Amino acid sequence: MSEKLYGIMAEFDSPAAILRAAEKIRDAGYRRWDTFTPFPVHGMDKVMNLGNSLVGWVSLALGAGAFLSVVGLIWFANAFDYPLIVGGKPMFSVPMTFVPSYIMFIMDAAVGSLVGMLAFNQLPRLHHPLLKKPRFEMVTRDKFIMVIGATDEKFSVTETRRLLEHVGGAQITLVEDED
């Protein structure tokens, strides 16, 4: 069982402190870092350059695909494969196809939301190296934690530790990941 470095974790006492630290980390050129807070910190998404999630687009794509598939299936079955005139009604009617197509749109959009969320959040991940750190549990109460990943191009154990100390981080610890 070999261990490799996941990153460096630093602890902060207030939302303002971690927001200032995040700005300095971003300005220093780090790109693979994250913050963990007991509640949302206003402005952190802008500091971290987080955009809108793509989950909505995945949901829309799966829903629209289902909608068009059902419309196509109804057209194929009624107007092409087995054309049967019943009561003088047309072979293909848009109002008739809307309800089942809309129902499938909603159902597949929900599936798309779930699939997109799982894919973009890289779930299921049954183990995370931060969960082994006893201090990480404090993030659910009153501590604010920042982790800079070892996969960052600018990462160096000594320089990154020095930067985290400079921006006000306390309880700076190395986080190791199991292979």
Coordinates of N, CA, C and O in Angstrom, one line a residue:
M1 N 0.9 -1.2 0.0 CA 0.0 0.0 0.0 C 0.9 1.2 0.0 O 1.4 1.6 1.0
S2 N 1.1 1.9 -1.2 CA 1.9 3.1 -1.2 C 1.0 4.3 -1.2 O -0.1 4.3 -1.6
E3 N 1.6 5.3 -0.6 CA 0.9 6.6 -0.5 C 1.5 7.6 -1.4 O 2.7 7.7 -1.6
K4 N 0.6 8.5 -2.0 CA 1.1 9.6 -2.8 C 0.5 10.8 -2.3 O -0.6 10.8 -1.7
L5 N 1.0 12.0 -2.6 CA 0.5 13.2 -2.1 C -0.7 13.7 -2.9 O -0.7 13.7 -4.1
Y6 N -1.7 14.0 -2.1 CA -3.0 14.5 -2.7 C -2.9 16.1 -2.8 O -3.3 16.7 -3.8
G7 N -2.4 16.7 -1.7 CA -2.3 18.1 -1.7 C -2.0 18.6 -0.3 O -1.6 17.9 0.6
I8 N -2.1 19.9 -0.1 CA -1.9 20.6 1.2 C -3.2 21.2 1.6 O -3.8 22.0 0.9
M9 N -3.5 21.0 2.9 CA -4.8 21.5 3.5 C -4.4 22.6 4.5 O -3.5 22.4 5.3
A10 N -5.1 23.7 4.4 CA -5.0 24.8 5.4 C -6.3 25.2 5.9 O -7.3 25.1 5.3
E11 N -6.3 25.7 7.2 CA -7.6 26.0 7.9 C -7.7 27.5 8.1 O -6.7 28.2 8.4
F12 N -8.9 28.0 8.0 CA -9.1 29.5 8.2 C -10.3 29.6 9.1 O -11.1 28.7 9.3
D13 N -10.3 30.8 9.8 CA -11.3 31.0 10.9 C -12.6 31.7 10.4 O -13.6 31.7 11.2
S14 N -12.6 32.4 9.3 CA -13.7 33.2 8.9 C -13.9 33.2 7.4 O -13.0 32.9 6.7
P15 N -15.2 33.5 7.0 CA -15.4 33.6 5.5 C -14.5 34.6 4.9 O -14.1 34.4 3.7
A16 N -14.3 35.8 5.5 CA -13.5 36.8 4.9 C -12.1 36.4 4.8 O -11.4 36.7 3.8
A17 N -11.6 35.6 5.7 CA -10.2 35.2 5.7 C -10.0 34.2 4.5 O -9.0 34.3 3.8
I18 N -10.9 33.3 4.3 CA -10.7 32.3 3.3 C -11.0 33.0 1.9 O -10.3 32.6 0.9
L19 N -11.8 33.9 1.8 CA -12.1 34.7 0.6 C -10.8 35.4 0.2 O -10.4 35.4 -1.0
R20 N -10.2 36.1 1.1 CA -8.9 36.9 0.9 C -7.8 35.9 0.4 O -7.1 36.1 -0.5
A21 N -7.8 34.7 1.1 CA -6.7 33.7 0.8 C -7.0 33.2 -0.6 O -6.0 33.0 -1.4
A22 N -8.2 32.9 -0.9 CA -8.6 32.4 -2.3 C -8.2 33.4 -3.4 O -7.7 33.0 -4.4
E23 N -8.4 34.7 -3.1 CA -8.0 35.7 -4.1 C -6.4 35.6 -4.3 O -5.9 35.7 -5.4
K24 N -5.7 35.5 -3.2 CA -4.2 35.5 -3.3 C -3.7 34.2 -4.0 O -2.8 34.2 -4.7
I25 N -4.4 33.1 -3.7 CA -4.0 31.8 -4.3 C -4.3 31.9 -5.8 O -3.5 31.4 -6.6
R26 N -5.4 32.4 -6.2 CA -5.8 32.6 -7.6 C -4.7 33.5 -8.3 O -4.2 33.2 -9.4
D27 N -4.4 34.6 -7.6 CA -3.5 35.6 -8.2 C -2.1 35.0 -8.3 O -1.3 35.4 -9.1
A28 N -1.7 34.0 -7.4 CA -0.4 33.4 -7.5 C -0.3 32.4 -8.6 O 0.8 31.9 -8.9
G29 N -1.4 32.1 -9.3 CA -1.4 31.3 -10.5 C -1.8 29.8 -10.3 O -1.7 29.0 -11.2
Y30 N -2.2 29.5 -9.1 CA -2.7 28.1 -8.8 C -4.0 27.9 -9.5 O -4.9 28.8 -9.6
R31 N -4.2 26.7 -10.1 CA -5.4 26.4 -10.8 C -6.2 25.2 -10.2 O -7.4 25.0 -10.4
R32 N -5.5 24.3 -9.5 CA -6.1 23.1 -8.9 C -6.2 23.2 -7.4 O -5.4 22.7 -6.7
W33 N -7.2 23.9 -7.0 CA -7.5 24.1 -5.6 C -9.0 24.2 -5.3 O -9.7 24.5 -6.2
D34 N -9.3 24.0 -4.0 CA -10.8 24.0 -3.7 C -10.9 24.5 -2.3 O -10.0 24.5 -1.5
T35 N -12.1 25.0 -2.0 CA -12.4 25.4 -0.6 C -13.6 24.6 -0.1 O -14.5 24.2 -0.9
F36 N -13.6 24.4 1.2 CA -14.7 23.7 1.9 C -15.1 24.5 3.0 O -14.3 24.9 3.9
T37 N -16.4 24.9 3.0 CA -17.0 25.8 4.0 C -18.3 25.2 4.6 O -18.9 24.5 4.0
P38 N -18.6 25.6 5.9 CA -19.8 25.1 6.5 C -21.1 25.7 5.9 O -22.2 25.2 6.1
F39 N -20.9 26.8 5.1 CA -22.1 27.4 4.4 C -21.5 28.2 3.2 O -20.3 28.4 3.1
P40 N -22.3 28.5 2.2 CA -21.8 29.2 1.0 C -21.2 30.6 1.4 O -21.8 31.3 2.2
V41 N -20.1 30.8 0.8 CA -19.4 32.1 1.0 C -19.6 33.0 -0.2 O -19.2 32.6 -1.4
H42 N -20.3 34.1 0.0 CA -20.7 35.0 -1.1 C -19.4 35.5 -1.8 O -18.5 36.0 -1.2
G43 N -19.4 35.3 -3.2 CA -18.3 35.8 -4.0 C -17.2 34.7 -4.2 O -16.3 34.9 -5.1
M44 N -17.3 33.6 -3.6 CA -16.2 32.6 -3.7 C -16.3 32.0 -5.2 O -15.2 31.7 -5.7
D45 N -17.5 31.8 -5.7 CA -17.6 31.3 -7.1 C -16.9 32.2 -8.1 O -16.2 31.7 -9.0
K46 N -17.0 33.5 -7.9 CA -16.3 34.4 -8.8 C -14.8 34.4 -8.6 O -14.0 34.4 -9.6
V47 N -14.3 34.3 -7.4 CA -12.9 34.2 -7.1 C -12.3 32.9 -7.7 O -11.2 32.9 -8.3
M48 N -13.1 31.8 -7.6 CA -12.6 30.5 -8.1 C -12.8 30.4 -9.6 O -12.5 29.4 -10.2
N49 N -13.4 31.4 -10.3 CA -13.7 31.4 -11.7 C -14.6 30.2 -12.1 O -14.4 29.5 -13.1
L50 N -15.6 29.9 -11.3 CA -16.5 28.9 -11.5 C -17.6 29.4 -12.4 O -18.3 30.4 -12.1
G51 N -17.9 28.7 -13.5 CA -19.0 29.1 -14.4 C -20.3 28.3 -14.1 O -20.3 27.7 -13.0
N52 N -21.2 28.5 -14.9 CA -22.5 27.7 -14.8 C -22.2 26.2 -15.0 O -21.4 25.9 -15.8
S53 N -23.0 25.4 -14.4 CA -22.9 24.0 -14.5 C -23.4 23.5 -15.9 O -24.3 24.1 -16.4
L54 N -22.8 22.5 -16.4 CA -23.3 21.9 -17.7 C -24.4 20.9 -17.5 O -24.9 20.3 -18.5
V55 N -24.8 20.6 -16.3 CA -25.8 19.6 -16.0 C -27.1 20.0 -16.7 O -27.8 19.1 -17.2
G56 N -27.5 21.3 -16.7 CA -28.7 21.7 -17.4 C -28.7 21.3 -18.9 O -29.7 21.0 -19.5
W57 N -27.6 21.5 -19.5 CA -27.5 21.2 -21.0 C -27.6 19.7 -21.2 O -28.2 19.2 -22.2
V58 N -27.0 18.9 -20.3 CA -27.1 17.4 -20.4 C -28.6 17.0 -20.3 O -29.1 16.2 -21.0
S59 N -29.2 17.6 -19.3 CA -30.7 17.4 -19.1 C -31.5 17.7 -20.3 O -32.4 17.0 -20.7
L60 N -31.2 18.9 -20.8 CA -32.0 19.3 -22.0 C -31.7 18.4 -23.2 O -32.7 18.1 -23.9
A61 N -30.5 18.0 -23.4 CA -30.1 17.1 -24.5 C -30.8 15.8 -24.4 O -31.4 15.3 -25.4
L62 N -30.8 15.2 -23.2 CA -31.5 13.9 -23.1 C -33.0 14.1 -23.2 O -33.7 13.2 -23.8
G63 N -33.6 15.1 -22.6 CA -35.0 15.3 -22.8 C -35.4 15.6 -24.2 O -36.4 15.0 -24.7
A64 N -34.7 16.4 -24.9 CA -35.0 16.7 -26.3 C -34.9 15.5 -27.2 O -35.7 15.2 -28.1
G65 N -33.8 14.7 -26.9 CA -33.7 13.5 -27.6 C -34.8 12.5 -27.4 O -35.3 11.9 -28.4
A66 N -35.3 12.4 -26.2 CA -36.5 11.6 -25.9 C -37.7 12.1 -26.6 O -38.5 11.3 -27.2
F67 N -37.9 13.4 -26.5 CA -39.1 14.0 -27.2 C -39.1 13.7 -28.7 O -40.1 13.2 -29.2
L68 N -38.0 13.9 -29.3 CA -37.9 13.7 -30.8 C -38.0 12.2 -31.1 O -38.6 11.8 -32.1
S69 N -37.5 11.4 -30.3 CA -37.6 9.9 -30.5 C -39.0 9.4 -30.4 O -39.5 8.6 -31.2
V70 N -39.8 9.9 -29.4 CA -41.2 9.5 -29.3 C -42.0 10.0 -30.5 O -42.8 9.3 -31.0
V71 N -41.8 11.3 -30.9 CA -42.5 11.8 -32.1 C -42.1 11.0 -33.3 O -43.0 10.6 -34.1
G72 N -40.9 10.7 -33.4 CA -40.5 9.8 -34.6 C -41.1 8.4 -34.5 O -41.5 7.9 -35.6
L73 N -41.1 7.9 -33.3 CA -41.7 6.5 -33.2 C -43.2 6.5 -33.5 O -43.7 5.7 -34.2
I74 N -43.9 7.5 -33.1 CA -45.3 7.6 -33.3 C -45.6 7.9 -34.8 O -46.5 7.3 -35.4
W75 N -44.8 8.7 -35.4 CA -44.9 8.9 -36.9 C -44.6 7.6 -37.7 O -45.4 7.3 -38.5
F76 N -43.5 7.0 -37.3 CA -43.2 5.7 -38.0 C -44.3 4.7 -37.9 O -44.7 4.1 -38.8
A77 N -44.8 4.5 -36.6 CA -45.8 3.5 -36.4 C -47.1 3.8 -37.1 O -47.7 2.9 -37.7
N78 N -47.5 5.0 -37.0 CA -48.9 5.4 -37.5 C -48.9 5.8 -39.0 O -49.9 5.4 -39.7
A79 N -47.9 6.5 -39.5 CA -48.0 7.0 -40.8 C -47.2 6.2 -41.8 O -47.5 6.3 -43.0
F80 N -46.3 5.4 -41.4 CA -45.4 4.7 -42.3 C -45.5 3.2 -42.2 O -45.8 2.5 -43.2
D81 N -45.3 2.6 -41.0 CA -45.2 1.2 -40.8 C -46.6 0.5 -40.9 O -46.7 -0.6 -41.5
Y82 N -47.6 1.1 -40.2 CA -48.9 0.4 -40.2 C -50.0 1.5 -40.3 O -50.7 1.8 -39.4
P83 N -50.1 2.1 -41.5 CA -51.1 3.1 -41.7 C -52.5 2.5 -41.7 O -52.9 1.7 -42.5
L84 N -53.3 3.0 -40.7 CA -54.6 2.5 -40.5 C -55.5 3.7 -40.3 O -55.4 4.4 -39.3
I85 N -56.5 3.9 -41.2 CA -57.4 5.0 -41.1 C -58.5 4.6 -40.1 O -59.2 3.7 -40.3
V86 N -58.6 5.4 -39.0 CA -59.6 5.1 -38.0 C -60.5 6.3 -37.8 O -60.0 7.4 -37.4
G87 N -61.7 6.2 -38.2 CA -62.7 7.3 -38.0 C -62.3 8.6 -38.8 O -62.7 9.7 -38.5
G88 N -61.6 8.4 -39.9 CA -61.3 9.5 -40.8 C -60.2 10.4 -40.2 O -60.0 11.5 -40.7
K89 N -59.5 10.0 -39.2 CA -58.4 10.8 -38.6 C -57.2 10.7 -39.4 O -56.9 9.7 -40.1
P90 N -56.3 11.8 -39.3 CA -55.1 11.7 -40.1 C -54.1 10.6 -39.6 O -54.2 10.2 -38.5
M91 N -53.2 10.3 -40.5 CA -52.2 9.2 -40.1 C -51.3 9.7 -39.0 O -50.8 8.9 -38.2
F92 N -50.9 11.0 -39.1 CA -50.0 11.6 -38.1 C -50.6 12.9 -37.6 O -50.9 13.8 -38.4
S93 N -50.8 13.1 -36.3 CA -51.3 14.3 -35.8 C -50.4 14.8 -34.7 O -50.1 14.1 -33.7
V94 N -50.0 16.0 -34.8 CA -49.1 16.7 -33.8 C -49.7 16.7 -32.4 O -49.1 16.4 -31.5
P95 N -51.0 17.2 -32.3 CA -51.5 17.3 -30.9 C -51.6 15.9 -30.3 O -51.4 15.8 -29.1
M96 N -51.8 14.9 -31.0 CA -51.9 13.5 -30.5 C -50.5 13.1 -29.9 O -50.4 12.4 -29.0
T97 N -49.5 13.5 -30.6 CA -48.1 13.0 -30.2 C -47.5 13.9 -29.0 O -46.6 13.5 -28.4
F98 N -48.1 15.0 -28.7 CA -47.5 15.9 -27.8 C -47.4 15.4 -26.4 O -46.4 15.4 -25.7
V99 N -48.5 14.8 -25.9 CA -48.6 14.4 -24.5 C -47.6 13.2 -24.2 O -46.8 13.4 -23.3
P100 N -47.6 12.1 -25.0 CA -46.5 11.1 -24.6 C -45.1 11.6 -24.9 O -44.2 11.3 -24.1
S101 N -44.9 12.5 -25.8 CA -43.6 13.0 -26.1 C -43.2 13.9 -24.9 O -42.0 13.9 -24.5
Y102 N -44.1 14.8 -24.4 CA -43.8 15.6 -23.3 C -43.5 14.8 -22.1 O -42.5 15.2 -21.3
I103 N -44.2 13.8 -21.8 CA -44.0 12.9 -20.6 C -42.6 12.3 -20.7 O -41.8 12.3 -19.7
M104 N -42.2 11.8 -21.9 CA -40.8 11.3 -22.0 C -39.8 12.3 -21.9 O -38.7 12.1 -21.4
F105 N -40.1 13.6 -22.4 CA -39.1 14.7 -22.3 C -38.8 14.9 -20.8 O -37.7 15.0 -20.4
I106 N -39.9 15.0 -20.0 CA -39.7 15.2 -18.5 C -38.9 14.1 -17.9 O -38.0 14.3 -17.1
M107 N -39.3 12.9 -18.2 CA -38.6 11.7 -17.5 C -37.2 11.6 -17.9 O -36.3 11.4 -17.1
D108 N -36.9 11.8 -19.2 CA -35.5 11.7 -19.6 C -34.7 12.9 -19.2 O -33.4 12.8 -19.0
A109 N -35.3 14.1 -19.1 CA -34.6 15.2 -18.5 C -34.2 15.0 -17.1 O -33.1 15.4 -16.6
A110 N -35.1 14.3 -16.3 CA -34.7 14.0 -14.9 C -33.5 13.0 -14.9 O -32.6 13.1 -14.1
V111 N -33.6 12.0 -15.8 CA -32.5 11.1 -15.9 C -31.2 11.8 -16.3 O -30.1 11.5 -15.8
G112 N -31.3 12.7 -17.2 CA -30.2 13.5 -17.7 C -29.6 14.4 -16.5 O -28.4 14.5 -16.4
S113 N -30.4 14.9 -15.7 CA -29.9 15.6 -14.5 C -29.1 14.8 -13.6 O -28.1 15.1 -13.1
L114 N -29.6 13.6 -13.4 CA -28.9 12.6 -12.5 C -27.6 12.2 -13.1 O -26.6 12.2 -12.4
V115 N -27.6 11.8 -14.4 CA -26.4 11.3 -15.0 C -25.4 12.5 -15.1 O -24.2 12.3 -14.9
G116 N -25.9 13.7 -15.5 CA -24.9 14.8 -15.6 C -24.3 15.2 -14.2 O -23.1 15.4 -14.1
M117 N -25.1 15.2 -13.2 CA -24.6 15.5 -11.9 C -23.6 14.4 -11.4 O -22.5 14.8 -10.9
L118 N -23.9 13.2 -11.6 CA -22.9 12.1 -11.3 C -21.6 12.2 -12.1 O -20.5 12.1 -11.5
A119 N -21.8 12.5 -13.4 CA -20.6 12.6 -14.2 C -19.7 13.8 -13.9 O -18.5 13.7 -13.7
F120 N -20.3 15.0 -13.8 CA -19.6 16.2 -13.6 C -19.0 16.3 -12.1 O -18.0 17.0 -11.9
N121 N -19.6 15.6 -11.2 CA -19.1 15.6 -9.8 C -18.2 14.4 -9.6 O -17.8 14.2 -8.4
Q122 N -17.9 13.6 -10.6 CA -17.1 12.4 -10.5 C -17.5 11.5 -9.4 O -16.7 11.0 -8.6
L123 N -18.8 11.2 -9.4 CA -19.4 10.3 -8.4 C -19.7 9.0 -9.1 O -20.0 9.0 -10.3
P124 N -19.9 7.9 -8.4 CA -19.6 7.8 -7.0 C -18.2 7.6 -6.7 O -17.4 6.9 -7.3
R125 N -17.7 8.4 -5.7 CA -16.4 8.2 -5.2 C -16.5 7.8 -3.7 O -16.9 8.6 -2.9
L126 N -16.2 6.6 -3.5 CA -16.5 6.0 -2.1 C -15.4 6.4 -1.1 O -15.6 6.1 0.1
H127 N -14.3 7.0 -1.6 CA -13.2 7.4 -0.7 C -12.7 8.7 -1.1 O -12.5 8.9 -2.3
H128 N -12.4 9.6 -0.2 CA -11.7 10.8 -0.5 C -10.6 11.0 0.6 O -10.9 10.8 1.8
P129 N -9.4 11.4 0.2 CA -8.3 11.5 1.1 C -8.6 12.5 2.3 O -8.0 12.3 3.3
L130 N -9.4 13.5 2.0 CA -9.6 14.5 3.0 C -10.4 13.9 4.2 O -10.3 14.4 5.3
L131 N -11.2 12.9 4.0 CA -12.0 12.3 5.0 C -11.2 11.6 6.1 O -11.7 11.4 7.2
K132 N -10.0 11.3 5.8 CA -9.1 10.7 6.8 C -8.5 11.7 7.8 O -8.0 11.4 8.9
K133 N -8.6 13.0 7.5 CA -8.0 14.0 8.4 C -9.0 14.4 9.4 O -10.2 14.9 9.1
P134 N -8.7 14.3 10.7 CA -9.6 14.6 11.8 C -10.1 16.1 11.8 O -11.2 16.5 12.1
R135 N -9.2 17.0 11.3 CA -9.5 18.4 11.3 C -10.5 18.8 10.2 O -11.2 19.8 10.3
F136 N -10.6 17.9 9.2 CA -11.5 18.2 8.1 C -13.0 18.1 8.6 O -13.9 18.8 8.0
E137 N -13.2 17.4 9.6 CA -14.6 17.3 10.2 C -15.1 18.6 10.7 O -16.3 18.9 10.8
M138 N -14.2 19.5 11.1 CA -14.5 20.8 11.6 C -15.2 21.7 10.6 O -15.8 22.7 10.9
V139 N -15.1 21.4 9.3 CA -15.7 22.2 8.2 C -17.2 22.1 8.3 O -17.9 23.0 7.8
T140 N -17.7 21.1 8.9 CA -19.2 21.0 9.1 C -19.7 21.9 10.2 O -20.9 22.1 10.4
R141 N -18.8 22.5 11.0 CA -19.1 23.3 12.2 C -18.8 24.7 12.0 O -19.6 25.6 11.7
D142 N -17.5 25.0 12.1 CA -17.1 26.5 12.1 C -15.8 26.8 11.4 O -15.3 27.9 11.5
K143 N -15.2 25.8 10.8 CA -13.9 26.0 10.1 C -14.0 26.1 8.6 O -14.9 25.6 8.0
F144 N -13.1 26.8 8.0 CA -13.1 27.0 6.5 C -11.7 26.4 6.1 O -10.7 26.8 6.5
I145 N -11.8 25.5 5.1 CA -10.6 24.8 4.7 C -10.3 25.0 3.2 O -11.3 25.0 2.4
M146 N -9.1 25.2 2.9 CA -8.6 25.3 1.5 C -7.6 24.2 1.2 O -6.7 23.9 2.1
V147 N -7.7 23.5 0.1 CA -6.8 22.5 -0.3 C -6.3 22.8 -1.7 O -7.0 23.1 -2.6
I148 N -4.9 22.8 -1.8 CA -4.3 23.0 -3.0 C -3.8 21.6 -3.5 O -3.0 21.0 -2.8
G149 N -4.2 21.2 -4.7 CA -3.9 19.9 -5.2 C -2.4 19.7 -5.6 O -1.8 20.6 -6.2
A150 N -1.9 18.5 -5.4 CA -0.5 18.2 -5.8 C -0.4 18.1 -7.3 O 0.8 18.2 -7.8
T151 N -1.5 18.0 -8.0 CA -1.4 17.9 -9.5 C -1.3 19.3 -10.1 O -1.2 19.4 -11.4
D152 N -1.3 20.4 -9.4 CA -1.2 21.7 -9.9 C 0.2 21.9 -10.5 O 1.2 21.5 -9.9
E153 N 0.3 22.6 -11.6 CA 1.6 22.9 -12.2 C 2.6 23.6 -11.3 O 3.8 23.4 -11.3
K154 N 2.0 24.5 -10.5 CA 2.9 25.4 -9.6 C 3.1 24.8 -8.3 O 3.8 25.3 -7.5
F155 N 2.6 23.6 -8.0 CA 2.7 22.9 -6.7 C 4.1 22.6 -6.4 O 4.8 21.9 -7.1
S156 N 4.5 23.0 -5.2 CA 5.8 22.6 -4.6 C 5.5 22.6 -3.1 O 5.0 23.5 -2.6
V157 N 5.9 21.5 -2.4 CA 5.5 21.4 -1.0 C 6.0 22.6 -0.2 O 5.2 23.2 0.6
T158 N 7.2 23.0 -0.4 CA 7.7 24.1 0.5 C 7.1 25.4 0.1 O 6.7 26.2 0.9
E159 N 7.1 25.7 -1.2 CA 6.5 27.0 -1.7 C 5.0 27.1 -1.4 O 4.6 28.2 -1.0
T160 N 4.3 26.0 -1.6 CA 2.9 26.1 -1.4 C 2.6 26.2 0.1 O 1.7 27.0 0.5
R161 N 3.3 25.5 0.9 CA 3.1 25.7 2.4 C 3.4 27.1 2.8 O 2.7 27.7 3.6
R162 N 4.5 27.7 2.3 CA 4.9 29.0 2.6 C 3.8 30.0 2.2 O 3.5 30.9 2.9
L163 N 3.2 29.8 1.0 CA 2.2 30.7 0.5 C 0.9 30.6 1.4 O 0.3 31.6 1.8
L164 N 0.6 29.4 1.8 CA -0.6 29.2 2.7 C -0.4 29.8 4.0 O -1.3 30.4 4.6
E165 N 0.8 29.8 4.5 CA 1.1 30.4 5.8 C 1.1 31.9 5.6 O 0.5 32.7 6.5
H166 N 1.5 32.4 4.5 CA 1.5 33.9 4.2 C 0.1 34.4 4.1 O -0.1 35.6 4.5
V167 N -0.8 33.6 3.5 CA -2.2 34.1 3.4 C -3.0 33.9 4.6 O -4.2 34.3 4.6
G168 N -2.5 33.4 5.7 CA -3.2 33.3 6.9 C -3.7 31.9 7.3 O -4.5 31.8 8.2
G169 N -3.2 30.9 6.6 CA -3.7 29.5 6.8 C -3.1 29.0 8.1 O -1.9 29.2 8.4
A170 N -3.9 28.3 8.9 CA -3.4 27.6 10.1 C -3.6 26.1 9.9 O -4.3 25.7 9.1
Q171 N -2.9 25.4 10.8 CA -3.1 23.9 10.8 C -2.8 23.4 9.4 O -3.6 22.6 8.9
I172 N -1.7 23.8 8.8 CA -1.4 23.3 7.5 C -0.8 21.9 7.5 O 0.1 21.6 8.3
T173 N -1.5 21.0 6.8 CA -1.1 19.6 6.8 C -1.1 19.0 5.4 O -1.8 19.5 4.5
L174 N -0.2 18.0 5.2 CA -0.1 17.3 4.0 C -1.3 16.3 3.9 O -1.5 15.6 4.9
V175 N -1.9 16.1 2.8 CA -2.9 15.1 2.6 C -2.4 14.1 1.6 O -2.0 14.4 0.5
E176 N -2.4 12.8 2.1 CA -1.9 11.8 1.2 C -3.0 10.9 0.7 O -4.0 10.7 1.4
D177 N -2.9 10.4 -0.5 CA -3.9 9.6 -1.1 C -3.4 8.2 -1.3 O -2.2 8.0 -1.7
E178 N -4.2 7.2 -1.1 CA -3.8 5.8 -1.3 C -4.0 5.5 -2.8 O -4.9 5.9 -3.4
D179 N -3.1 4.7 -3.2 CA -3.2 4.2 -4.6 C -4.2 3.1 -4.7 O -4.5 2.4 -3.9

